[in-house]
XYZ file of C-alpha atoms in Angstrom:
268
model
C 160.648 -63.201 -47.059
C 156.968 -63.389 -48.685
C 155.773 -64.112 -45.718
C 157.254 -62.096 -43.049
C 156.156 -58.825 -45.527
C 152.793 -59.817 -44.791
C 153.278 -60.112 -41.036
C 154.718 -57.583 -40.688
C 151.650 -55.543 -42.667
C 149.611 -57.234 -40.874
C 151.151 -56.547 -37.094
C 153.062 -53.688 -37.947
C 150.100 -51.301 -37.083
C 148.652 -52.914 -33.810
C 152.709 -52.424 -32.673
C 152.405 -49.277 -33.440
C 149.597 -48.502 -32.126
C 150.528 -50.260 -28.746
C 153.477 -48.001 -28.405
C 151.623 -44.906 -28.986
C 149.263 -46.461 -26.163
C 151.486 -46.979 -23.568
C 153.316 -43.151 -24.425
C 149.876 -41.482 -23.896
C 149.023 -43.580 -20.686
C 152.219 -42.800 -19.041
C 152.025 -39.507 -20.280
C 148.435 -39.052 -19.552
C 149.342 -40.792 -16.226
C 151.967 -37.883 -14.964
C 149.982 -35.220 -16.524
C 146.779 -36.418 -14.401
C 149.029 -36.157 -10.943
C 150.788 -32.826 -11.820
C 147.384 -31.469 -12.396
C 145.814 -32.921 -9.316
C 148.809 -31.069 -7.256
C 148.381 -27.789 -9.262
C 145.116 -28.057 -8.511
C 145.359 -28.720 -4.729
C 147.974 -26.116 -4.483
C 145.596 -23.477 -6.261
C 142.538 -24.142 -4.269
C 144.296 -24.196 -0.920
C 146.016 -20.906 -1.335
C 142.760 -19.601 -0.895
C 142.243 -18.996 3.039
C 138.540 -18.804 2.671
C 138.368 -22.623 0.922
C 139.229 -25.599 3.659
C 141.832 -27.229 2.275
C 139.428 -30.943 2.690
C 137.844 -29.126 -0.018
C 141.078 -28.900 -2.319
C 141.800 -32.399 -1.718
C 138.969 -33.999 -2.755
C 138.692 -31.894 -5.888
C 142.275 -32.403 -7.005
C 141.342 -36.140 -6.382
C 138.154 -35.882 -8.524
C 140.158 -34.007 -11.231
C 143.022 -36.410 -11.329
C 140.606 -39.792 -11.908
C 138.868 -37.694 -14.379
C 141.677 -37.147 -16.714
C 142.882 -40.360 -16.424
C 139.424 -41.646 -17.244
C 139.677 -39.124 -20.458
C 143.508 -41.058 -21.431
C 142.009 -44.487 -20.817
C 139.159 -43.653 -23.246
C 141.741 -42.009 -26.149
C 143.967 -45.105 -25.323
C 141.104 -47.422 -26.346
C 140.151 -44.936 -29.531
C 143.760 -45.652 -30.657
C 142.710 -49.494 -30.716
C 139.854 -48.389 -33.080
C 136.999 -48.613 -30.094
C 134.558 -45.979 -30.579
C 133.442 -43.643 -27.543
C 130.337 -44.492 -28.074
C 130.611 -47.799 -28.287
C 132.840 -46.981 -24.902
C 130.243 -45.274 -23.434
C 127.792 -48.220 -23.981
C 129.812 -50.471 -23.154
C 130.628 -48.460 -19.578
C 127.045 -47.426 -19.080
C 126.124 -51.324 -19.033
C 129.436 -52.646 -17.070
C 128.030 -49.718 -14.540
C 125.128 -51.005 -13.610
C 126.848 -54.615 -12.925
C 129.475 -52.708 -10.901
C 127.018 -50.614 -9.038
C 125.110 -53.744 -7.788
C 128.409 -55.170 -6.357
C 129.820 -52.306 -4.960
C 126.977 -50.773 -3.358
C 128.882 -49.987 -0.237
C 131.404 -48.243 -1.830
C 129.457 -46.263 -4.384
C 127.397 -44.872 -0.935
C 130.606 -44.048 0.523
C 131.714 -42.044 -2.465
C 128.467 -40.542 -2.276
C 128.845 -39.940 1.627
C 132.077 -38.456 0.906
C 130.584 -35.643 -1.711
C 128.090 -35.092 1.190
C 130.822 -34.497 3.604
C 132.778 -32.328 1.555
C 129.967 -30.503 0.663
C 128.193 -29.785 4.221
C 131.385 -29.911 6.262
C 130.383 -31.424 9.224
C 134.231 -31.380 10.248
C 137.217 -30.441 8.452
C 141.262 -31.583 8.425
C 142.450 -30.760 11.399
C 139.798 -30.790 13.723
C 139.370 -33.651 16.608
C 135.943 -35.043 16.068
C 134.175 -38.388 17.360
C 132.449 -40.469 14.699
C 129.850 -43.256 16.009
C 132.576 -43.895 18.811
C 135.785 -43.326 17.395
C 137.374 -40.058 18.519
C 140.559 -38.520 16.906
C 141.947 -35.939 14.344
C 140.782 -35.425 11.137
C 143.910 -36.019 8.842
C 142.192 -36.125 4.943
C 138.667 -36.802 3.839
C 139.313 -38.832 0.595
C 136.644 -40.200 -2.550
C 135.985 -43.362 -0.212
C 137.130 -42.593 3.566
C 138.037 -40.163 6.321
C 141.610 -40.893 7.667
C 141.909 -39.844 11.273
C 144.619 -39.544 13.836
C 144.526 -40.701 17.278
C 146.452 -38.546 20.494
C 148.499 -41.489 20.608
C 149.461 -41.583 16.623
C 147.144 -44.452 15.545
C 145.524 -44.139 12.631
C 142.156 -45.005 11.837
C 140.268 -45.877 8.469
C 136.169 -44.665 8.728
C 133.999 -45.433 5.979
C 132.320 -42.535 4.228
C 129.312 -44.155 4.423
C 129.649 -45.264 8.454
C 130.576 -41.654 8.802
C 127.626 -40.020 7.347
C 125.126 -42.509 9.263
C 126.534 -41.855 12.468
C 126.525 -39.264 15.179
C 129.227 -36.719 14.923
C 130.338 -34.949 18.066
C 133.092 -31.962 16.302
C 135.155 -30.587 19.205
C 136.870 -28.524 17.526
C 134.156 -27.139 16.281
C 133.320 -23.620 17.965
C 136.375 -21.556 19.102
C 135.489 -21.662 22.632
C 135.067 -24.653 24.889
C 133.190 -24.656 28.593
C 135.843 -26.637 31.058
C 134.473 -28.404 33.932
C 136.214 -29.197 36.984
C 135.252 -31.268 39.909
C 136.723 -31.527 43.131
C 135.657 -33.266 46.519
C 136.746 -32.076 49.660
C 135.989 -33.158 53.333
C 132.942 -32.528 55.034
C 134.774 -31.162 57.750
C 136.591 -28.498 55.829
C 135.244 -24.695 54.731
C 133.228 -25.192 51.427
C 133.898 -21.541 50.955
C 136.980 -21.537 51.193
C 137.927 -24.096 48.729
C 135.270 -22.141 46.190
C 137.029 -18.726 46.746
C 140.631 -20.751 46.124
C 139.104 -22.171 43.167
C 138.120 -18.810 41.922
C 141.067 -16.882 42.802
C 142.853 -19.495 40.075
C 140.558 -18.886 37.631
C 140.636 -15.575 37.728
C 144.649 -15.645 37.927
C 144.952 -17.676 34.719
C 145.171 -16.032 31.455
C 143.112 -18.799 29.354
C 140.508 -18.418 30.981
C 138.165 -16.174 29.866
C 136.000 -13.879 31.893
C 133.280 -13.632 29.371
C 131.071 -15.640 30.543
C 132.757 -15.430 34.051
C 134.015 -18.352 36.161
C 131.242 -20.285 38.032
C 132.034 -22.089 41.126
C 129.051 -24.366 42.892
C 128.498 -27.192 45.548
C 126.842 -29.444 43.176
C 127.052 -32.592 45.481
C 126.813 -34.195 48.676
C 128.788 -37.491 48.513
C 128.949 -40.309 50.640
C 132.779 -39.244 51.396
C 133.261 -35.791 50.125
C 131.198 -32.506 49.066
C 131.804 -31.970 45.811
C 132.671 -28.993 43.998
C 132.136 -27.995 40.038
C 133.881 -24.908 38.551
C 132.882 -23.810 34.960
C 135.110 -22.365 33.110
C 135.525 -20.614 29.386
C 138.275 -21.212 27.712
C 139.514 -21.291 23.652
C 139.476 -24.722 22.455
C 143.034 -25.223 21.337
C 143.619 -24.632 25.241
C 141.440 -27.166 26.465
C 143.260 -30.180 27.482
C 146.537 -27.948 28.822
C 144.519 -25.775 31.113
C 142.583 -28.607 32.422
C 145.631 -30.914 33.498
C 147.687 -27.775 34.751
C 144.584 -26.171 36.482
C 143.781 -29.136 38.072
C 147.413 -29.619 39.758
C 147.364 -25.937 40.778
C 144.291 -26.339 42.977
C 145.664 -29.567 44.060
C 148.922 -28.227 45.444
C 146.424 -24.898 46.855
C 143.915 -27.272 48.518
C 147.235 -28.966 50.139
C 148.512 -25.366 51.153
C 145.118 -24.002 52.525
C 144.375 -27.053 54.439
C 141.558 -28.541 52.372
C 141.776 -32.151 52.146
C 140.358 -34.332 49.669
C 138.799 -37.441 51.099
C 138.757 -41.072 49.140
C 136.555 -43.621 50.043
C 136.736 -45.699 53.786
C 135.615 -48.910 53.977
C 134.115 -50.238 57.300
C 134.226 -53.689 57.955
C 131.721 -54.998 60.561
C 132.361 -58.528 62.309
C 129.779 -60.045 64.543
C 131.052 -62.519 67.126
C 128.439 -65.273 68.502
């Protein structure tokens, strides 16, 4: 009985002190997430603040409270913050030497958030990879494919490479080019070309619709039309325009050549 007094004396207080541990993680642990999402929610009310900007500071918020619980989890164990902080600021520089990738990608992220070079939502090509920005996180940019494929880019690979943002600006040029035969009125397929321009409401007449030969082919004389339109209206006005003066080439009598092959024999 002695003996299981002075176990007890002796264990009874790390127990104890293990259960009060684990309470405050999980607690810790659920208050960290609810104030991540309170703090997402708060920042992307705002209409003014892109909401890749609330996510990655309810992300930084949430690892820094839980960072805050680990450290009162380990005072309950008697360890000293600043023995803690020693102990981190030396375990720091052995973690920054093998995770030197990832520490520039968390830096790369910061820089994306803070200069913005694209933003949730937009489509945007990065070094090669086109698609739509879904979330910027700590580490990575998450985007979306037209075809629903997702795809993982580095912070770091993202920063380094070229960015081409097409969603960028509110207006995009369209250009359209179509051959027709050398045998058939070039004004007259430029003034049908124009007349559906100027008939379609997406297009915008500011700067005005510009129709041009721009080629001679080997087959066909080509024909570019340049065209204003918003953005968001792109790809829709350039696969429905493109049938339209189809079907009106077909109904005005312009045809539109493909290539002819000639093969030459020689007899001897």
């Amino acid at each position: 009985m002695e003996e299981f007094f002075e176990e007890a004396a002796l264990y009874g207080p790390l127990v104890i002190n293990a259960v009060k541990a684990l309470i405050v993680l999980v607690i810790g642990w659920i208050v960290a997430g609810l104030i991540g999402r309170f703090v997402r929610r708060q920042v992307n009310s705002h209409e003014r603040i892109d909401q890749m900007l609330g996510n990655f500071a309810a992300t930084v918020i949430t690892w820094v409270v839980r960072l805050m619980v680990l450290m009162a989890v380990l005072g309950l164990f008697g360890i000293e913050a600043t023995s803690l902080v020693a102990v981190m600021g030396a375990a720091t520089l052995a973690i920054g030497m093998a995770l030197q990738g990832t520490l520039s990608d968390l830096a790369a992220g910061i820089m994306l958030v803070v200069f913005q070079p694209y933003k949730q939502g937009q489509f945007v090509d990065i070094g090669g990879t086109g698609g739509t920005v879904k979330e910027v996180t700590l580490f990575f940019t998450e985007l979306t494919t037209p075809d629903n494929v997702q795809i993982i880019v580095p912070n770091g690979r993202a920063w380094g490479s070229v960015i081409t943002n097409y969603s960028h600006h509110q207006t995009r040029r369209l250009d359209l080019t179509f051959g027709i035969d050398y045998d058939d009125s070039a004004d007259k397929a430029m003034q049908i070309i124009l007349d559906h321009a100027r008939a379609e409401d997406r297009i915008h007449s500011d700067p005005e619709p510009w129709v041009r030969v721009t080629n001679l082919g080997d087959s066909s004389v080509d024909i570019t039309a340049r065209l204003w339109c918003d953005a968001a209206e792109y790809w829709d006005l350039k696969f429905g325009l493109t049938k339209q003066i189809k079907e009106a080439f077909d109904a005005g009598g312009i045809s539109i050549p493909y290539p002819h092959q000639m093969n030459v024999t020689k007899e001897g």
